């Protein structure tokens, strides 16, 4: 019997897990995929929002600025990349200046610090590559960028090291209320828990609807993005939003914390919660709309495109709290933007609810610190030399574009909740995320995974399930 | 009399050949830059041949398969049969360029030889 | 820190030939740095035949061709390090490399030859929409799986792009038991050698769909199929004529890019057209004492041409080290009407002993057109060529007599003319 069972190992689930790992509780996380951060967490704008966007009074508004303020310390404790680069909301029409001012006031009401309106001259001085069409902007110095999956790995590994259990490839099929709590049936087995926390992302409606009569409905909303080569990664320094107009919310242009440039997303409601395809029209659309913001769209430097799904609810706000007709079942549902920014506070909110219900003891041995993978590229030559002397695998460069060594890949595989797939290696180390998109390192990473996990190469997958890369040996079908 | 247009595969130039055939015999070839074109045209119109390059398994070797080739061109129609015959073969590392894999593949009278060096590796 | 007269970055066909040439010209203190576990570069996985007709007057496979040069390197006792990746290079010719055995290695060179080769354009460069499932590989990655590891990346394929590796892989996969549905090419002509269309596609009745492209990729975990469609004259897909092909694998052979990240770090000026360095007749870049040859300079069709070019770079590097290179009054060579680029971009006439080959590519297919070379406005060469295609590199020889006759000329240009 677990005290708390969390459904979903996205950023919401693992943030909650980490908060709960401070207490003397038996906690587990069930994840239907093979790894952490496989849903919305892996495919979003990677922005730590300042907090001016949400309507005052909503949960989003209440949590955003607070969440933002936690990133600096968290990124140090959990060793993930975060940069407070600031954000700009561009206004393209003098007639919209009022609207820009309203946004500033809304931000201040939400507790966002340091907001100011920049005129054109100040704007161009700050960001010389912005398009001439921008007439003014709202500047939010607290806006930031983060690697969302790296953050999730940090949270999850830290939670695991503090005693939280993780069960992957466990898809929840049914949840039944029992005397002591809940019985959760998955494709792999049955789990018992006093409390259940629903952090199932785009599937959080299905989980809620298994236990409650007050039904939720999540409409997956597709957002498409293009990632650009690092050669144009500093084309802009701030995250560049567009002031929402009657024509739409606008798309952003932002550097990523890893040094690429990111453009997107659009917003298209779809039916299929597993549909992560990109579309020609969508990609064309985001590139066209983003070109309003910057002088020249460096389309030649696109290295990848992807789709993310937001867990949108009709309420247009987060749904966090115990379900009234299923005591002990706590929703953390409808966590769409700014969910990533709010996730540390959501963790605390839900933890408070659990503490209230179960009254656990705080652990004395809780360790808030997690050490990430030593990144070869970020070291000076002396440190590199020391690292190679201690472990020669750091002298073997596997991914040439990002200069990722075998040592980092081995660390990714053998650390707590280590990588089991090609994408798992990619998200933990960046091997394969550079300009050649794994053309060079895929064969090598596959060999290392096969060797270290002691599985045949034909069993190595891109991201679990049937996503195998090799289908057999030469001449098998001759 | 029959005219056939061919592209010579004798070298990367890819000469465009015009071949005149009479009573199943090649009587004229034009468009070639060298004598390879002639030979190719005659063979291609009477008994087309190719060099086969493929791999065979190597135990404990790196590369894990050895690349091999037929020493001379073999009838095009026998390519698949040759591949089938090579499927049955397993070499043991180390192997070297020029090692003979088969003396006479698929009754063509042609040898199959190794074209790469595979070192012995500890697995 | 170690010191060398000449360091060659890359131990593929370009680096090996450059090293051999430099050693033959009397440079003893030279080093080849290779990131793979053996010398030979991409040739080691190119197990098909067709290499060496120019250089060795016989037809060899890739590994055999490489082996000839590896043996020369060993015979000549040229030093090399494998499993060694160069991670930094400065314009002062300071090299930082890394390996398991040496750790961080810093080397000061007096001259450097860049011979890092090229890489394949990935899916992202085309921004093909659709699923991001398993089963999409560049042709070269698939080639490594099949020819080095003996593993099949798929059994039912579509190949996008008709570059030579794509064509070669169509045959390789077929001979290993896979089914190749089609090779799909955006342009109205193939990017590969004509003979490869004959012996890799026609022989196996694999359709080549010119003026077509992949418009969508379908699959959840593993690829399930692709949509292809013809394209109009602006290369935009005609979606009304879209067609679905079920398959488990999509191979991409959509172009090669010279791999010049290190060159950029050393402030080497690159051509926006070739993606390689702008060099003179000795393949010296704008950075004093840094040379480039092979596919890192511009993508070649034939390894024989890479070898020839690398001999030139190797010899010129030696001249540089001996203080015998003359750099004065260089003439710019331009690719004009119909010609896309030309290598070298600059000529120092006093370095030319007898003659010099200019390598260039055309922009389109030209049948029965003239290839002309102008020295300023004066036409010195006017040859009719039956066919010139973008997929087949052209060369033209200019002689020292021509250069002498136009000694005051400020520009040489290559022009494709109708008459």
Tab-separated table of N, CA, C and O in Angstrom, chain A residues 254-343:
chain	number	residue	atom	x	y	z
A	254	UNK	N	12.537	32.851	-29.639
A	254	UNK	CA	13.315	32.902	-28.404
A	254	UNK	C	14.610	32.110	-28.532
A	254	UNK	O	14.645	31.115	-29.266
A	255	UNK	N	15.644	32.558	-27.853
A	255	UNK	CA	16.791	31.664	-27.734
A	255	UNK	C	16.401	30.549	-26.773
A	255	UNK	O	15.526	30.734	-25.931
A	256	UNK	N	17.020	29.388	-26.906
A	256	UNK	CA	16.805	28.354	-25.900
A	256	UNK	C	18.011	28.370	-24.964
A	256	UNK	O	19.054	28.925	-25.290
A	257	UNK	N	17.834	27.740	-23.851
A	257	UNK	CA	18.882	27.751	-22.848
A	257	UNK	C	20.099	26.955	-23.333
A	257	UNK	O	21.210	27.133	-22.857
A	258	UNK	N	19.871	26.110	-24.344
A	258	UNK	CA	20.984	25.340	-24.908
A	258	UNK	C	21.668	26.064	-26.062
A	258	UNK	O	22.631	25.547	-26.627
A	259	UNK	N	21.135	27.233	-26.439
A	259	UNK	CA	21.824	28.016	-27.454
A	259	UNK	C	21.249	27.944	-28.850
A	259	UNK	O	21.834	28.469	-29.793
A	260	UNK	N	20.100	27.296	-29.015
A	260	UNK	CA	19.426	27.305	-30.307
A	260	UNK	C	18.441	28.463	-30.364
A	260	UNK	O	18.257	29.183	-29.384
A	261	UNK	N	17.806	28.612	-31.506
A	261	UNK	CA	16.714	29.563	-31.628
A	261	UNK	C	15.442	28.740	-31.811
A	261	UNK	O	15.464	27.712	-32.491
A	262	UNK	N	14.361	29.181	-31.183
A	262	UNK	CA	13.103	28.427	-31.243
A	262	UNK	C	12.001	29.364	-31.704
A	262	UNK	O	11.919	30.506	-31.234
A	263	UNK	N	11.158	28.876	-32.628
A	263	UNK	CA	10.051	29.667	-33.154
A	263	UNK	C	8.774	28.844	-33.051
A	263	UNK	O	8.764	27.658	-33.387
A	264	UNK	N	7.707	29.459	-32.576
A	264	UNK	CA	6.413	28.777	-32.480
A	264	UNK	C	5.637	29.350	-31.324
A	264	UNK	O	6.075	30.358	-30.753
A	265	UNK	N	4.573	28.804	-30.906
A	265	UNK	CA	3.777	27.764	-31.556
A	265	UNK	C	2.517	28.361	-32.162
A	265	UNK	O	2.155	29.498	-31.864
A	266	UNK	N	1.865	27.574	-32.993
A	266	UNK	CA	0.491	27.919	-33.362
A	266	UNK	C	-0.436	27.244	-32.344
A	266	UNK	O	0.041	26.712	-31.335
A	267	UNK	N	-1.711	27.284	-32.577
A	267	UNK	CA	-2.660	26.687	-31.634
A	267	UNK	C	-3.828	26.114	-32.412
A	267	UNK	O	-4.648	26.846	-32.946
A	268	UNK	N	-3.842	24.786	-32.514
A	268	UNK	CA	-4.911	24.133	-33.269
A	268	UNK	C	-5.506	23.037	-32.388
A	268	UNK	O	-4.784	22.146	-31.929
A	269	UNK	N	-6.791	23.129	-32.125
A	269	UNK	CA	-7.432	22.085	-31.321
A	269	UNK	C	-7.611	20.829	-32.163
A	269	UNK	O	-8.085	20.894	-33.298
A	270	UNK	N	-7.209	19.686	-31.599
A	270	UNK	CA	-7.330	18.429	-32.346
A	270	UNK	C	-8.030	17.404	-31.469
A	270	UNK	O	-8.343	17.669	-30.304
A	271	UNK	N	-8.277	16.223	-32.017
A	271	UNK	CA	-9.007	15.194	-31.268
A	271	UNK	C	-8.099	14.137	-30.679
A	271	UNK	O	-8.358	13.604	-29.612
A	272	UNK	N	-7.020	13.844	-31.404
A	272	UNK	CA	-6.182	12.710	-31.048
A	272	UNK	C	-5.087	13.142	-30.063
A	272	UNK	O	-4.230	13.948	-30.388
A	273	UNK	N	-5.118	12.581	-28.866
A	273	UNK	CA	-4.150	12.962	-27.834
A	273	UNK	C	-2.756	12.391	-28.074
A	273	UNK	O	-1.825	12.696	-27.337
A	274	UNK	N	-2.646	11.530	-29.064
A	274	UNK	CA	-1.323	10.978	-29.372
A	274	UNK	C	-0.761	11.559	-30.662
A	274	UNK	O	0.282	11.137	-31.140
A	275	UNK	N	-1.469	12.508	-31.224
A	275	UNK	CA	-1.061	13.021	-32.532
A	275	UNK	C	-0.002	14.110	-32.365
A	275	UNK	O	-0.318	15.252	-32.033
A	276	UNK	N	1.242	13.728	-32.582
A	276	UNK	CA	2.331	14.692	-32.430
A	276	UNK	C	2.939	15.037	-33.788
A	276	UNK	O	4.112	15.389	-33.894
A	277	UNK	N	2.137	14.923	-34.830
A	277	UNK	CA	2.666	15.217	-36.153
A	277	UNK	C	2.746	16.728	-36.373
A	277	UNK	O	1.989	17.503	-35.790
A	278	UNK	N	3.696	17.109	-37.197
A	278	UNK	CA	3.735	18.490	-37.665
A	278	UNK	C	3.058	18.544	-39.030
A	278	UNK	O	2.951	17.523	-39.714
A	279	UNK	N	2.598	19.724	-39.395
A	279	UNK	CA	1.926	19.875	-40.683
A	279	UNK	C	2.630	20.956	-41.490
A	279	UNK	O	3.203	21.883	-40.923
A	280	UNK	N	2.572	20.812	-42.799
A	280	UNK	CA	3.202	21.822	-43.650
A	280	UNK	C	2.558	23.184	-43.405
A	280	UNK	O	3.253	24.183	-43.252
A	281	UNK	N	1.239	23.197	-43.331
A	281	UNK	CA	0.557	24.486	-43.170
A	281	UNK	C	0.903	25.111	-41.817
A	281	UNK	O	1.118	26.320	-41.706
A	282	UNK	N	1.002	24.261	-40.800
A	282	UNK	CA	1.330	24.777	-39.472
A	282	UNK	C	2.726	25.363	-39.423
A	282	UNK	O	2.944	26.454	-38.878
A	283	UNK	N	3.686	24.650	-39.999
A	283	UNK	CA	5.067	25.129	-39.980
A	283	UNK	C	5.194	26.415	-40.805
A	283	UNK	O	5.856	27.376	-40.389
A	284	UNK	N	4.554	26.411	-41.965
A	284	UNK	CA	4.577	27.630	-42.787
A	284	UNK	C	3.982	28.803	-42.008
A	284	UNK	O	4.506	29.919	-42.035
A	285	UNK	N	2.891	28.518	-41.318
A	285	UNK	CA	2.165	29.546	-40.574
A	285	UNK	C	3.023	30.159	-39.459
A	285	UNK	O	3.123	31.382	-39.341
A	286	UNK	N	3.672	29.320	-38.665
A	286	UNK	CA	4.464	29.901	-37.566
A	286	UNK	C	5.652	30.694	-38.099
A	286	UNK	O	5.993	31.750	-37.567
A	287	UNK	N	6.252	30.197	-39.177
A	287	UNK	CA	7.406	30.922	-39.728
A	287	UNK	C	6.966	32.265	-40.297
A	287	UNK	O	7.632	33.287	-40.127
A	288	UNK	N	5.807	32.249	-40.953
A	288	UNK	CA	5.290	33.503	-41.530
A	288	UNK	C	4.973	34.507	-40.414
A	288	UNK	O	5.372	35.671	-40.472
A	289	UNK	N	4.287	34.025	-39.389
A	289	UNK	CA	3.879	34.953	-38.331
A	289	UNK	C	5.072	35.424	-37.503
A	289	UNK	O	5.134	36.578	-37.084
A	290	UNK	N	6.030	34.536	-37.283
A	290	UNK	CA	7.197	34.942	-36.493
A	290	UNK	C	8.038	35.958	-37.252
A	290	UNK	O	8.749	36.762	-36.646
A	291	UNK	N	7.958	35.928	-38.585
A	291	UNK	CA	8.775	36.886	-39.342
A	291	UNK	C	8.352	38.321	-39.092
A	291	UNK	O	9.104	39.245	-39.402
A	292	UNK	N	7.157	38.512	-38.545
A	292	UNK	CA	6.742	39.875	-38.174
A	292	UNK	C	7.661	40.447	-37.095
A	292	UNK	O	7.864	41.645	-37.011
A	293	UNK	N	8.210	39.585	-36.264
A	293	UNK	CA	8.952	40.054	-35.098
A	293	UNK	C	10.405	40.387	-35.393
A	293	UNK	O	10.984	41.233	-34.739
A	294	UNK	N	10.986	39.670	-36.348
A	294	UNK	CA	12.428	39.837	-36.544
A	294	UNK	C	12.734	40.277	-37.974
A	294	UNK	O	11.911	40.105	-38.869
A	295	UNK	N	13.915	40.818	-38.133
A	295	UNK	CA	14.308	41.372	-39.440
A	295	UNK	C	14.279	40.318	-40.524
A	295	UNK	O	13.726	40.506	-41.586
A	296	UNK	N	14.922	39.190	-40.241
A	296	UNK	CA	15.034	38.179	-41.292
A	296	UNK	C	14.905	36.807	-40.659
A	296	UNK	O	15.608	36.477	-39.713
A	297	UNK	N	13.986	36.003	-41.172
A	297	UNK	CA	13.822	34.655	-40.643
A	297	UNK	C	14.937	33.773	-41.216
A	297	UNK	O	15.041	33.623	-42.423
A	298	UNK	N	15.782	33.216	-40.349
A	298	UNK	CA	16.903	32.422	-40.887
A	298	UNK	C	16.468	31.006	-41.262
A	298	UNK	O	16.973	30.023	-40.717
A	299	UNK	N	15.539	30.901	-42.208
A	299	UNK	CA	14.928	29.599	-42.516
A	299	UNK	C	15.949	28.545	-42.935
A	299	UNK	O	15.724	27.348	-42.741
A	300	UNK	N	17.065	28.987	-43.511
A	300	UNK	CA	18.081	28.030	-43.955
A	300	UNK	C	18.669	27.247	-42.774
A	300	UNK	O	19.266	26.200	-42.975
A	301	UNK	N	18.499	27.785	-41.569
A	301	UNK	CA	19.177	27.189	-40.409
A	301	UNK	C	18.244	26.309	-39.572
A	301	UNK	O	18.596	25.924	-38.461
A	302	UNK	N	17.062	25.980	-40.102
A	302	UNK	CA	16.163	25.094	-39.348
A	302	UNK	C	16.791	23.703	-39.262
A	302	UNK	O	17.257	23.177	-40.267
A	303	UNK	N	16.822	23.131	-38.058
A	303	UNK	CA	17.367	21.773	-37.951
A	303	UNK	C	16.313	20.745	-37.545
A	303	UNK	O	16.509	19.562	-37.734
A	304	UNK	N	15.198	21.206	-36.992
A	304	UNK	CA	14.161	20.248	-36.604
A	304	UNK	C	12.851	20.987	-36.399
A	304	UNK	O	12.829	22.203	-36.191
A	305	UNK	N	11.764	20.248	-36.475
A	305	UNK	CA	10.472	20.819	-36.099
A	305	UNK	C	9.760	19.796	-35.226
A	305	UNK	O	10.056	18.609	-35.294
A	306	UNK	N	8.890	20.266	-34.384
A	306	UNK	CA	8.163	19.331	-33.515
A	306	UNK	C	6.811	19.896	-33.127
A	306	UNK	O	6.542	21.080	-33.321
A	307	UNK	N	5.980	19.018	-32.596
A	307	UNK	CA	4.653	19.409	-32.130
A	307	UNK	C	4.524	19.074	-30.655
A	307	UNK	O	4.985	18.018	-30.220
A	308	UNK	N	3.920	19.980	-29.916
A	308	UNK	CA	3.576	19.688	-28.531
A	308	UNK	C	2.070	19.828	-28.363
A	308	UNK	O	1.416	20.538	-29.119
A	309	UNK	N	1.535	19.121	-27.367
A	309	UNK	CA	0.096	19.238	-27.098
A	309	UNK	C	-0.106	19.886	-25.739
A	309	UNK	O	0.511	19.476	-24.762
A	310	UNK	N	-0.966	20.924	-25.690
A	310	UNK	CA	-1.292	21.509	-24.382
A	310	UNK	C	-2.586	20.883	-23.877
A	310	UNK	O	-3.491	20.591	-24.651
A	311	UNK	N	-2.627	20.721	-22.565
A	311	UNK	CA	-3.803	20.116	-21.931
A	311	UNK	C	-4.817	21.219	-21.630
A	311	UNK	O	-4.871	21.754	-20.536
A	312	UNK	N	-5.595	21.555	-22.617
A	312	UNK	CA	-6.503	22.685	-22.494
A	312	UNK	C	-7.839	22.238	-21.929
A	312	UNK	O	-8.399	21.238	-22.372
A	313	UNK	N	-8.374	22.988	-20.954
A	313	UNK	CA	-9.713	22.669	-20.449
A	313	UNK	C	-10.660	23.806	-20.795
A	313	UNK	O	-10.227	24.916	-21.122
A	314	UNK	N	-11.936	23.511	-20.713
A	314	UNK	CA	-12.941	24.542	-20.999
A	314	UNK	C	-12.822	25.704	-20.019
A	314	UNK	O	-13.067	26.853	-20.350
A	315	UNK	N	-12.416	25.380	-18.782
A	315	UNK	CA	-12.346	26.405	-17.737
A	315	UNK	C	-11.239	27.415	-18.002
A	315	UNK	O	-11.220	28.490	-17.418
A	316	UNK	N	-10.311	27.082	-18.875
A	316	UNK	CA	-9.187	27.952	-19.182
A	316	UNK	C	-8.379	28.299	-17.932
A	316	UNK	O	-7.902	29.414	-17.784
A	317	UNK	N	-8.289	27.345	-17.024
A	317	UNK	CA	-7.436	27.558	-15.849
A	317	UNK	C	-6.987	26.187	-15.353
A	317	UNK	O	-7.540	25.155	-15.743
A	318	UNK	N	-5.963	26.206	-14.502
A	318	UNK	CA	-5.534	24.950	-13.885
A	318	UNK	C	-6.663	24.419	-13.003
A	318	UNK	O	-7.412	25.192	-12.411
A	319	UNK	N	-6.730	23.094	-12.900
A	319	UNK	CA	-7.687	22.480	-11.979
A	319	UNK	C	-6.870	21.721	-10.937
A	319	UNK	O	-6.338	20.652	-11.207
A	320	UNK	N	-6.735	22.329	-9.775
A	320	UNK	CA	-5.886	21.732	-8.752
A	320	UNK	C	-6.705	21.577	-7.474
A	320	UNK	O	-7.251	22.567	-6.964
A	321	UNK	N	-6.809	20.367	-6.990
A	321	UNK	CA	-7.537	20.174	-5.738
A	321	UNK	C	-8.171	18.807	-5.651
A	321	UNK	O	-8.226	18.054	-6.634
A	322	UNK	N	-8.676	18.508	-4.451
A	322	UNK	CA	-9.315	17.214	-4.216
A	322	UNK	C	-10.664	17.179	-4.938
A	322	UNK	O	-11.375	18.186	-4.966
A	323	UNK	N	-10.959	16.050	-5.511
A	323	UNK	CA	-12.233	15.890	-6.215
A	323	UNK	C	-13.331	15.686	-5.165
A	323	UNK	O	-13.177	14.864	-4.259
A	324	UNK	N	-14.431	16.452	-5.291
A	324	UNK	CA	-15.417	16.460	-4.210
A	324	UNK	C	-16.077	15.105	-4.001
A	324	UNK	O	-16.334	14.697	-2.873
A	325	UNK	N	-16.305	14.367	-5.096
A	325	UNK	CA	-16.995	13.085	-4.923
A	325	UNK	C	-16.027	11.898	-4.900
A	325	UNK	O	-16.443	10.765	-5.085
A	326	UNK	N	-14.729	12.175	-4.771
A	326	UNK	CA	-13.771	11.069	-4.639
A	326	UNK	C	-12.684	11.525	-3.683
A	326	UNK	O	-11.630	11.984	-4.098
A	327	UNK	N	-12.982	11.418	-2.420
A	327	UNK	CA	-12.044	11.918	-1.421
A	327	UNK	C	-10.712	11.187	-1.510
A	327	UNK	O	-10.673	9.963	-1.664
A	328	UNK	N	-9.640	11.944	-1.456
A	328	UNK	CA	-8.313	11.335	-1.571
A	328	UNK	C	-7.794	11.325	-2.999
A	328	UNK	O	-6.670	10.913	-3.246
A	329	UNK	N	-8.586	11.763	-3.946
A	329	UNK	CA	-8.157	11.862	-5.348
A	329	UNK	C	-7.945	13.336	-5.670
A	329	UNK	O	-8.887	14.130	-5.626
A	330	UNK	N	-6.697	13.695	-5.917
A	330	UNK	CA	-6.363	15.100	-6.103
A	330	UNK	C	-5.996	15.362	-7.561
A	330	UNK	O	-5.121	14.690	-8.121
A	331	UNK	N	-6.668	16.305	-8.154
A	331	UNK	CA	-6.352	16.673	-9.539
A	331	UNK	C	-5.241	17.707	-9.595
A	331	UNK	O	-5.229	18.676	-8.823
A	332	UNK	N	-4.337	17.500	-10.516
A	332	UNK	CA	-3.458	18.584	-10.959
A	332	UNK	C	-3.608	18.537	-12.471
A	332	UNK	O	-2.746	18.054	-13.194
A	333	UNK	N	-4.742	19.015	-12.919
A	333	UNK	CA	-5.173	18.791	-14.305
A	333	UNK	C	-5.243	20.109	-15.069
A	333	UNK	O	-5.241	21.188	-14.481
A	334	UNK	N	-5.296	19.964	-16.362
A	334	UNK	CA	-5.400	21.160	-17.207
A	334	UNK	C	-4.187	22.059	-17.066
A	334	UNK	O	-4.271	23.272	-17.163
A	335	UNK	N	-3.034	21.443	-16.844
A	335	UNK	CA	-1.819	22.242	-16.635
A	335	UNK	C	-1.220	22.580	-18.000
A	335	UNK	O	-0.361	21.870	-18.529
A	336	UNK	N	-1.710	23.649	-18.583
A	336	UNK	CA	-1.128	24.152	-19.824
A	336	UNK	C	-0.326	25.396	-19.471
A	336	UNK	O	-0.134	25.705	-18.292
A	337	UNK	N	0.156	26.114	-20.468
A	337	UNK	CA	0.966	27.301	-20.216
A	337	UNK	C	0.249	28.239	-19.253
A	337	UNK	O	-0.944	28.465	-19.403
A	338	UNK	N	0.877	28.776	-18.243
A	338	UNK	CA	2.293	28.673	-17.859
A	338	UNK	C	2.588	27.540	-16.859
A	338	UNK	O	3.169	27.773	-15.804
A	339	UNK	N	2.207	26.329	-17.236
A	339	UNK	CA	2.330	25.183	-16.323
A	339	UNK	C	3.754	24.868	-15.922
A	339	UNK	O	4.028	24.513	-14.777
A	340	UNK	N	4.666	25.009	-16.895
A	340	UNK	CA	6.070	24.726	-16.586
A	340	UNK	C	6.576	25.682	-15.513
A	340	UNK	O	7.197	25.279	-14.529
A	341	UNK	N	6.252	26.961	-15.688
A	341	UNK	CA	6.677	27.975	-14.721
A	341	UNK	C	6.050	27.724	-13.356
A	341	UNK	O	6.679	27.907	-12.310
A	342	UNK	N	4.796	27.289	-13.382
A	342	UNK	CA	4.068	27.114	-12.119
A	342	UNK	C	4.361	25.784	-11.442
A	342	UNK	O	4.016	25.598	-10.268
A	343	UNK	N	4.998	24.853	-12.169
A	343	UNK	CA	5.111	23.498	-11.631
A	343	UNK	C	5.744	23.443	-10.233
A	343	UNK	O	5.270	22.666	-9.391
